[in-house]
C-alpha positions in Angstrom: -12.5 -7.4 13.5 -14.5 -10.4 14.3 -16.9 -11.8 11.6 -19.7 -10.2 13.1 -20.2 -7.3 9.9 -23.2 -4.9 10.1 -25.6 -5.9 6.9 -26.1 -2.7 5.2 -29.2 -2.1 3.3 -28.6 -0.5 0.3 -31.0 0.5 -2.7 -29.4 -1.6 -6.0 -28.0 1.7 -8.1 -28.5 1.8 -11.5 -25.0 0.9 -13.6 -23.3 3.3 -15.9 -22.7 2.5 -19.4 -19.1 1.8 -19.0 -20.1 0.1 -15.3 -22.9 -2.0 -17.7 -19.9 -2.9 -20.4 -17.4 -4.3 -17.6 -20.5 -6.5 -16.3 -20.9 -7.7 -19.6 -17.6 -8.7 -20.3 -17.2 -10.2 -17.1 -20.3 -12.7 -17.1 -18.9 -13.8 -20.5 -15.8 -14.3 -19.0 -17.7 -16.6 -16.3 -19.7 -18.3 -19.4 -16.7 -19.6 -21.1 -15.8 -21.8 -18.7 -12.3 -21.6 -19.1 -9.1 -19.2 -17.4 -9.4 -15.8 -18.0 -7.8 -12.7 -16.1 -9.6 -9.3 -16.5 -8.0 -6.4 -15.6 -10.9 -4.1 -14.3 -9.3 -0.4 -14.3 -11.5 2.4 -13.2 -10.8 5.6 -11.9 -11.4 6.3 -7.9 -15.5 6.6 -7.1 -16.3 5.1 -10.6 -18.1 1.8 -9.1 -15.7 -0.7 -9.1 -17.4 -2.4 -6.8 -20.7 -2.4 -8.0 -19.3 -4.0 -11.2 -17.8 -6.9 -8.1 -20.7 -7.6 -6.8 -23.2 -8.1 -10.2 -20.0 -10.6 -10.9 -20.4 -12.3 -7.7 -23.8 -12.7 -7.9 -24.0 -14.2 -11.6 -21.3 -17.3 -9.8 -23.1 -17.5 -6.4 -27.0 -18.0 -8.3 -25.2 -20.9 -11.0 -23.9 -22.5 -7.4 -20.3 -21.4 -7.6 -17.8 -20.1 -5.3 -16.1 -16.8 -4.8 -12.5 -15.5 -3.0 -12.7 -11.6 -2.8 -9.5 -10.1 -2.0 -8.6 -7.0 -0.3 -5.5 -5.5 0.4 -5.9 -4.7 4.4 -7.7 -6.3 7.0 -9.3 -2.3 8.0 -10.7 -2.4 4.2 -12.6 -6.1 4.9 -15.5 -4.9 6.9 -17.0 -2.3 4.8 -16.5 -4.6 2.1 -18.0 -7.4 3.7 -21.2 -5.8 4.6 -21.9 -4.7 1.1 -21.4 -8.5 -0.3 -24.0 -9.1 2.9 -26.4 -7.1 1.8 -26.6 -8.2 -1.8 -26.1 -11.8 -0.9 -28.0 -12.1 2.8 -31.6 -12.0 1.2 -30.7 -14.8 -1.0 -29.6 -17.1 1.5 -26.2 -17.0 0.8 -24.0 -17.5 3.3 -20.6 -14.7 3.3 -17.4 -15.4 5.8 -14.5 -13.2 6.3 -10.7 -14.0 6.6 -8.1 -12.1 8.1 -5.1 -12.5 10.7 -7.1 -10.5 13.3 -9.4 -13.4 13.4 -9.2 -16.0 16.6 -8.4 -19.4 16.3 -12.2 -20.5 16.5 -13.4 -17.7 14.4 -11.1 -18.7 11.6 -12.2 -22.5 11.8 -15.6 -21.9 11.4 -15.0 -20.0 8.2 -12.6 -22.6 7.3 -15.2 -25.4 8.3 -18.2 -23.3 6.8 -16.1 -23.2 3.2 -14.7 -26.3 3.1 -18.3 -27.9 3.6 -20.3 -25.8 0.9 -22.6 -24.6 4.0 -20.4 -21.0 2.8 -19.6 -19.9 -1.1 -18.0 -16.3 -0.3 -14.7 -15.6 1.4 -13.8 -11.9 1.8 -10.4 -11.5 3.5 -6.6 -10.4 3.3 -4.0 -12.0 1.3 -3.8 -15.4 3.1 -8.1 -15.9 2.3 -6.5 -16.7 -1.1 -5.7 -19.8 -0.1 -9.0 -20.2 1.3 -11.2 -23.9 0.6 -13.6 -22.7 -1.1 -16.3 -25.1 -2.9 -16.4 -25.0 -6.8 -14.6 -21.7 -7.3 -15.7 -20.3 -10.1 -14.4 -16.6 -9.6 -11.6 -15.3 -8.1 -11.9 -10.9 -7.3 -8.4 -8.7 -6.4 -9.2 -5.7 -5.6 -6.8 -2.7 -5.3 -4.2 -5.1 -6.8 -1.5 -2.9 -7.1 -0.9 -2.9 -2.9 2.2 -4.4 -2.1 0.3 -5.3 1.1 -0.7 -7.9 -1.3 3.2 -9.5 -1.2 4.1 -11.5 2.5 7.6 -10.7 3.7 7.9 -13.5 5.7 8.6 -17.0 4.4 6.2 -18.0 2.5 7.1 -15.1 0.4 4.0 -15.2 -1.6 1.9 -12.6 -3.6 -1.6 -12.6 -3.2 -2.4 -11.2 -6.1 -0.4 -14.0 -8.4 -1.5 -16.7 -6.2 -4.8 -15.7 -6.7 -4.2 -15.7 -10.8 -2.7 -19.2 -10.6 -5.8 -20.5 -8.7 -7.8 -19.1 -10.8 -5.5 -21.2 -13.6 -5.8 -24.5 -12.0 -9.2 -24.2 -11.8 -10.3 -22.9 -14.7 -12.1 -19.8 -13.6 -12.2 -15.9 -14.0 -9.7 -13.9 -11.9 -10.6 -10.0 -12.0 -7.9 -7.6 -11.0 -9.3 -3.9 -10.1 -7.6 -0.8 -9.5 -7.7 2.9 -9.9 -3.8 3.2 -10.6 -3.0 -0.5 -11.7 0.5 -2.1 -11.1 2.4 -1.6 -13.9 3.1 -5.7 -13.9 -0.9 -5.6 -15.1 -0.5 -3.1 -17.8 2.1 -4.7 -19.2 0.4 -8.4 -19.3 -2.6 -6.1 -21.1 -0.2 -4.7 -23.3 1.0 -8.3 -24.4 -2.8 -9.3 -24.5 -2.4 -12.3 -21.6 -4.6 -10.4 -19.5 -8.1 -8.5 -20.9 -9.1 -4.5 -19.8 -12.5 -3.2 -18.9 -11.8 0.7 -18.4 -14.3 2.7 -16.2 -13.2 6.4 -17.1 -16.0 8.3 -15.4 -17.1 8.4 -12.1 -20.5 7.4 -11.1 -23.4 10.0 -12.0 -20.1 11.7 -13.9 -19.3 13.4 -10.8 -15.8 15.3 -11.6 -12.7 14.1 -10.2 -11.1 16.5 -8.1 -9.5 19.4 -8.9 -5.8 18.7 -7.7 -3.1 21.9 -6.9 0.2 21.8 -7.1 1.6 23.6 -4.1 5.4 24.2 -4.2 7.1 24.7 -0.5 10.4 26.0 -1.8 8.6 29.3 -2.4 6.4 28.5 1.1 9.7 28.5 2.8 11.4 31.7 1.3 7.9 33.3 1.9 8.0 33.1 5.8 10.5 32.3 8.4 10.4 28.5 9.5 7.3 28.6 7.4 4.8 26.0 8.5 4.4 22.3 7.4 0.5 23.8 6.2 0.6 26.1 3.7 -1.0 29.6 3.8 -3.5 28.1 1.2 -4.3 24.7 2.0 -4.7 26.7 5.7 -7.1 29.0 4.2 -9.1 25.7 2.8 -9.3 23.8 6.0 -10.7 26.8 7.3 -13.6 27.4 4.2 -14.5 23.9 4.4 -14.7 23.7 8.0 -17.1 27.0 8.2 -19.2 25.0 5.1 -20.0 21.9 7.4 -17.6 19.9 4.7 -15.4 17.6 5.6 -11.5 17.4 5.0 -8.5 14.9 5.1 -4.7 15.3 5.3 -2.3 12.0 4.4 1.0 12.4 5.8 2.9 8.7 5.6 5.1 9.2 8.4 3.2 9.0 12.1 5.1 10.1 15.4 5.5 14.2 16.2 9.3 14.6 15.0 10.9 12.4 13.1 14.5 13.0 15.1 15.9 14.4 17.9 19.4 16.2 17.2 22.0 18.5 18.8 22.9 21.4 16.3 26.3 22.1 18.3 27.5 18.6 17.9 25.7 16.7 15.6 24.1 14.1 17.9 21.3 12.5 16.2 19.2 9.7 18.5 19.5 6.9 16.7 18.4 3.4 17.6 21.1 1.0 18.9 19.9 -2.0 17.3 18.7 -0.4 13.7 20.4 2.7 11.9 17.4 4.8 11.6 17.0 7.9 13.4 14.6 7.1 16.5 11.1 9.1 16.3 10.0 11.2 19.4 6.3 11.0 20.2 4.6 13.5 22.0 1.8 11.9 23.2 4.0 9.6 26.4 7.4 11.9 25.4 9.1 8.6 24.5 11.8 8.3 21.7 10.2 5.3 19.7 12.3 2.8 16.8 9.6 2.4 13.8 11.3 -0.6 12.8 12.3 -3.0 16.0 10.2 -0.8 18.2 12.7 0.2 20.5 11.4 2.9 23.1 13.2 4.7 25.5 12.8 8.2 27.1 13.5 11.7 24.7 16.8 13.7 26.2 16.3 17.1 27.7 20.1 18.0 27.2 22.3 16.7 24.5 24.4 13.2 25.5 27.4 14.0 23.8 28.5 17.4 24.5 25.7 18.1 27.5 24.6 21.4 25.4 20.5 22.2 26.4 20.0 23.5 22.4 18.9 20.1 21.3 15.8 19.9 18.8 13.3 17.8 17.3 13.4 17.7 13.8 11.1 16.7 11.2 7.6 16.2 11.5 4.8 13.6 11.6 0.8 12.9 12.2 1.2 14.0 15.8 2.5 17.8 15.0 0.3 18.1 12.1 -2.7 17.4 14.5 -1.6 19.9 16.6 -1.3 22.4 13.8 -4.1 22.0 12.7 -5.8 22.0 15.9 -4.5 25.6 15.9 -5.6 26.3 12.7 -9.5 25.5 13.4 -9.8 25.5 17.2 -13.9 24.5 17.2 -13.0 21.6 15.1 -13.8 18.0 16.2 -10.1 16.4 14.3 -9.2 12.9 14.5 -5.6 11.4 13.9 -5.5 7.5 12.4 -2.2 5.6 12.5 -0.5 2.8 13.4 0.1 4.6 17.0 -3.8 6.1 17.8 -5.3 2.8 16.4 -4.0 0.3 19.1 -7.6 -0.9 20.5 -9.4 -3.3 18.9 -12.2 -2.1 16.8 -11.5 1.8 17.0 -10.5 2.2 13.5 -14.5 1.8 12.6 -15.7 3.4 15.5 -13.6 5.9 14.1 -14.3 6.0 10.4 -18.3 5.0 11.1 -18.2 8.9 13.3 -16.2 10.6 10.1 -18.8 9.2 7.8 -21.9 10.6 10.0 -20.1 13.6 10.1 -19.3 13.5 14.1 -15.6 14.5 12.9 -14.8 17.6 11.3 -11.4 16.2 9.7 -9.3 13.1 9.9 -5.8 13.6 10.0 -3.8 10.1 9.0 -1.3 8.1 7.1 -1.6 5.0 4.8 -4.4 3.3 6.4 -6.4 6.2 5.0 -5.3 6.7 1.4 -7.8 3.7 -0.3 -10.6 2.3 -0.3 -12.7 4.5 1.7 -15.8 6.2 0.2 -16.9 9.9 2.2 -19.4 11.6 0.0 -18.7 14.7 2.5 -15.5 15.1 1.9 -14.5 17.9 -0.3 -11.1 18.8 -0.1 -7.6 16.5 0.8 -4.1 18.0 1.7 -1.5 15.7 1.0 1.5 17.0 3.3 5.1 15.8 1.7 4.1 14.6 -1.2 7.4 13.4 -2.9 8.4 11.7 1.2 8.1 8.2 -1.3 10.1 9.5 -3.9 13.3 9.4 -2.4 13.4 6.2 -1.0 16.2 4.0 -3.3 14.3 1.7 -5.2 13.3 1.3 -8.7 9.5 1.6 -7.7 9.4 5.1 -5.7 7.7 6.8 -8.6 5.1 4.5 -9.3 4.1 4.5 -5.4 4.4 7.8 -5.9 1.4 8.1 -8.3 -0.4 5.7 -7.3 -0.3 7.0 -3.6 -1.5 10.8 -4.9 -3.7 9.2 -7.0 -5.7 7.3 -4.2 -5.1 9.6 -1.9 -6.3 12.8 -4.5 -9.3 10.0 -5.0 -11.1 10.2 -1.4 -12.3 14.0 -2.5 -15.8 15.1 -4.2 -17.1 11.6 -4.0 -20.4 13.2 -3.3 -22.5 16.2 -5.2 -19.9 18.9 -4.2 -16.6 18.7 -6.5 -13.8 18.0 -4.6 -10.1 19.6 -4.2 -6.6 18.1 -3.6 -3.8 20.8 -2.4 -0.4 18.4 -2.8 2.5 20.0 -1.2 6.0 19.3 -2.8 9.5 20.1 -2.6 9.7 18.4 -5.9 6.7 19.6 -7.8 8.0 19.1 -11.7 9.0 15.3 -10.8 7.2 13.3 -13.3 4.8 11.0 -10.9 3.8 14.4 -8.8 2.9 15.9 -12.5 1.3 12.8 -13.8 -1.1 12.1 -11.0 -2.2 15.9 -10.8 -3.2 15.6 -14.5 -4.7 11.9 -14.0 -2.4 10.6 -16.5 -2.0 6.8 -16.0 -1.4 6.6 -20.2 1.3 9.3 -19.3 2.8 8.2 -16.4 3.0 4.3 -18.2 4.8 5.2 -21.2 7.0 7.0 -19.5 7.9 4.8 -16.8 7.8 1.4 -18.5 10.2 3.0 -21.0 12.9 3.4 -18.0 12.3 -0.4 -17.1 12.5 -1.3 -20.3 16.4 0.0 -20.4 17.2 -1.5 -17.0 15.3 -4.8 -17.6 13.5 -3.8 -14.6 9.9 -5.1 -13.8 7.7 -6.3 -15.8 10.2 -6.1 -18.7 12.4 -8.4 -16.8 11.8 -9.8 -13.5 14.3 -9.7 -10.3 15.4 -12.0 -7.3 17.0 -10.2 -4.3 19.4 -12.5 -2.1 19.7 -10.5 1.3 22.0 -12.0 4.0 22.0 -11.0 7.5 24.1 -11.2 10.7 24.9 -9.3 14.1 29.2 -9.5 12.4 29.0 -6.9 9.5 33.0 -8.6 8.4 31.3 -11.9 8.6 28.5 -10.8 6.4 30.6 -8.9 3.9 32.9 -12.0 3.7 30.1 -14.1 2.4 28.5 -12.0 0.5 31.8 -11.7 -1.9 31.6 -15.2 -1.6 28.4 -15.6 -2.5 28.4 -12.9 -5.7 31.0 -15.2 -7.4 28.9 -18.2 -7.4 26.4 -15.8 -8.7 28.4 -15.1 -11.3 29.2 -18.5 -12.4 25.4 -19.0 -12.3 24.9 -16.3 -14.8 27.6 -17.5 -16.9 25.9 -20.9 -17.2 22.4 -19.2 -18.1 23.1 -16.2 -20.1 20.7 -13.2 -19.3 21.0 -12.9 -15.5 22.8 -9.4 -14.3 24.4 -9.7 -11.3 24.4 -6.4 -9.1 26.1 -5.9 -5.6 26.8 -7.6 -2.7 25.9 -3.7 -1.3 25.0 -2.6 2.2 20.9 -2.6 1.9 18.8 0.3 2.3 18.6 0.2 5.6 21.7 -1.8 6.7 21.2 -2.6 10.3 17.5 -3.8 11.6 17.1 -5.5 14.6 21.4 -5.6 15.3 21.1 -7.8 12.6 23.4 -6.2 9.5 22.0 -6.6 6.2 24.3 -6.7 2.4 22.0 -7.6 -0.5 22.8 -9.3 -4.1 20.4 -8.5 -7.2 19.6 -10.5 -10.2 17.6 -9.0 -13.2 17.0 -11.8 -15.6 14.5 -13.0 -18.1 14.9 -16.2 -17.4 13.3 -16.3 -13.9 11.7 -20.5 -13.6 15.8 -21.6 -14.8 17.0 -19.2 -12.4 14.7 -19.6 -9.4 15.8 -23.7 -9.9 19.3 -22.9 -9.8 18.6 -20.5 -6.6 16.9 -23.7 -4.8 19.5 -26.0 -5.7 21.8 -23.0 -4.4 20.2 -23.1 -1.2 21.2 -26.7 -0.3 24.6 -26.8 -1.3 25.9 -23.0 -0.2 27.5 -23.2 3.0 26.5 -20.8 5.3 27.8 -20.2 8.5 25.3 -21.0 11.2 24.7 -17.5 13.0 24.1 -16.0 9.4 20.7 -16.4 7.4 20.2 -16.3 3.3 17.2 -15.0 2.2 15.8 -15.6 -1.4 13.1 -13.5 -2.3 11.7 -13.7 -6.0 9.8 -10.7 -7.1 10.5 -8.7 -4.3 8.4 -5.6 -3.6 10.6 -3.4 -1.8 14.3 -3.2 -1.9 14.8 -1.8 1.5 
C-alpha cells in the first residue's frame, strides 16, 4: 500500500439536515480556537466521512493542519482517495502514513509534513505522532476500534493520544463511530465531550432488517446440520439470481479449528502455546495462529494410532467450500489474513467486488467495517456469539459493535438490505440490542454492570503480566508481586487487587503468563506507584514484567 492512491473524482453530495447540523457544530468548535472533543455518533451509512471532509476543507482553507486516523492500514487507501478528491483541486498535498510504507516513503511523508509542504495526513495509529504544522483538527474514525491500542511498548492508545494532542495544541478532536466505545459515551454523559448524532442514513435509506437464526433449533432439525442455515442458504441463492451481492462474515480463519481423536481424546495442540492448532486445507498443514508454528496434519492419531481422527470446528476456508456447493456458478472470494499475503491484493479484490466481478465475499474482521458497497443487499454472520465466550469484561461490547458494523455493510444502495445473524445464544442482550439497532438500551444495561464492578469507563484498569519459561517461577514471583500490590492498595485506598491468576492464554510462544489486575479511580497516583515499583521490584533475569495501563484486551 504505497503512497500512490488514485484520486477518485466525485460530485459533492448535498448534505442532509443532520449532517448540516453536525458540520455547523464542528465548524463552531473550530472557530472558537480552543480545545474541545466532539463525538460524531452516526449510524452506518449516514455519511460521517462527508462531515469529516467538510471540517478538513474549513481547516485547510484557513491554513491549518489535519491528522485523520483510520483503524487499519487497509482502510487508508479508500479514505485517502476521498480526501485527495476534495483537496487536490485546491493544490493541497495529502500524505499517507502507516506501517507498510518503506523507510524512503516514510521519510518523504515526514519531510513533507515537517516542512509545511503537506497539511493533511491520513494513516493508522502511528500517524497520531506525525509532525503536522499548525495542527488544528484531529479526526479519529471508528474510534471504538481496539486496533488503536498498540500491544507492544510503548502501549499507547491512538485515540487517547489524539485527544491529548488536541489539548496541547488547543485544537478540535472529532471522534467518529456508529458504535462508540463506552468510554466516549460516558465522557459525553458527564459533559466532557460534545456530541453530534446522525440517526438516519443518507437519502433516508432504511437500516437493514436483522433476522436471528437460532442454530440450536437448526441442529435439532437435521443430522449434522450445516454451519449455514437453510434460511441463509435460500437467501444467498435468491440474491445471486437477482445479480445482487452478498457478504458472509466469520471471525475465524482456516478450515477446521481443531483436529481431535474421539477414541482417546487427543487434540492437536501447539507445542509452544496452550491453544489447538488450526487445519488449513489449502496446504494440508496445521498452523498456530499465535506463534505461526506449522506442522503436517496427522492421518492417524499420534497417541492411540486410531484412523478415526477428525477435523472439528470451522473457519473461513470451510465456509468458502460450503458456499461454493450452494452457488456453484458464483464467483466467491475469501478475504482473511491467510489469503491476503500478497501486497495490494486487498485493494484489487475490493475493487473487483465494487465493480461486480465478485458475487460473494467470505471474510473475517477485515471486511466488517468502513467499506461502502451499494450492491450488497445480504450479509450473513456465522457464529455471531464467538466473541461472547472470551473471559473479558468487554466481550458484550465487542460483540454488539461487531454485529452492528458488519450488518451496516448491507443496504447501502437503492435496495433494502437484510442481515441473517446465526447464533447458539440468540437471547444474549448484546445480540438482541444489536438486532434492534438500539445503542442507548445496550449502553444503559452495560454501564450498570461496569458501575457495579468499577470497570472502565467508570473506573480504570492496570494489568500486570509476568512471563517466563518456568510456570513455577512465574507463579512464585507473581505471588510476591501480589503482596507488593496489597501494600500499594493500602497506601492509596480505592484500589481493588485481583490475582495472580493464569492469563486466559496461559502459555504463548513457550512463555507462561500470570496476571494481576488492579481496578482504581485514582489511576494517576497508581501509575506513579507502578513506575517506581518497576525500578525497585527485583525480578529474576529470565522473567519479564509488563505493565499495561487501560488494556484493551485481557488475554
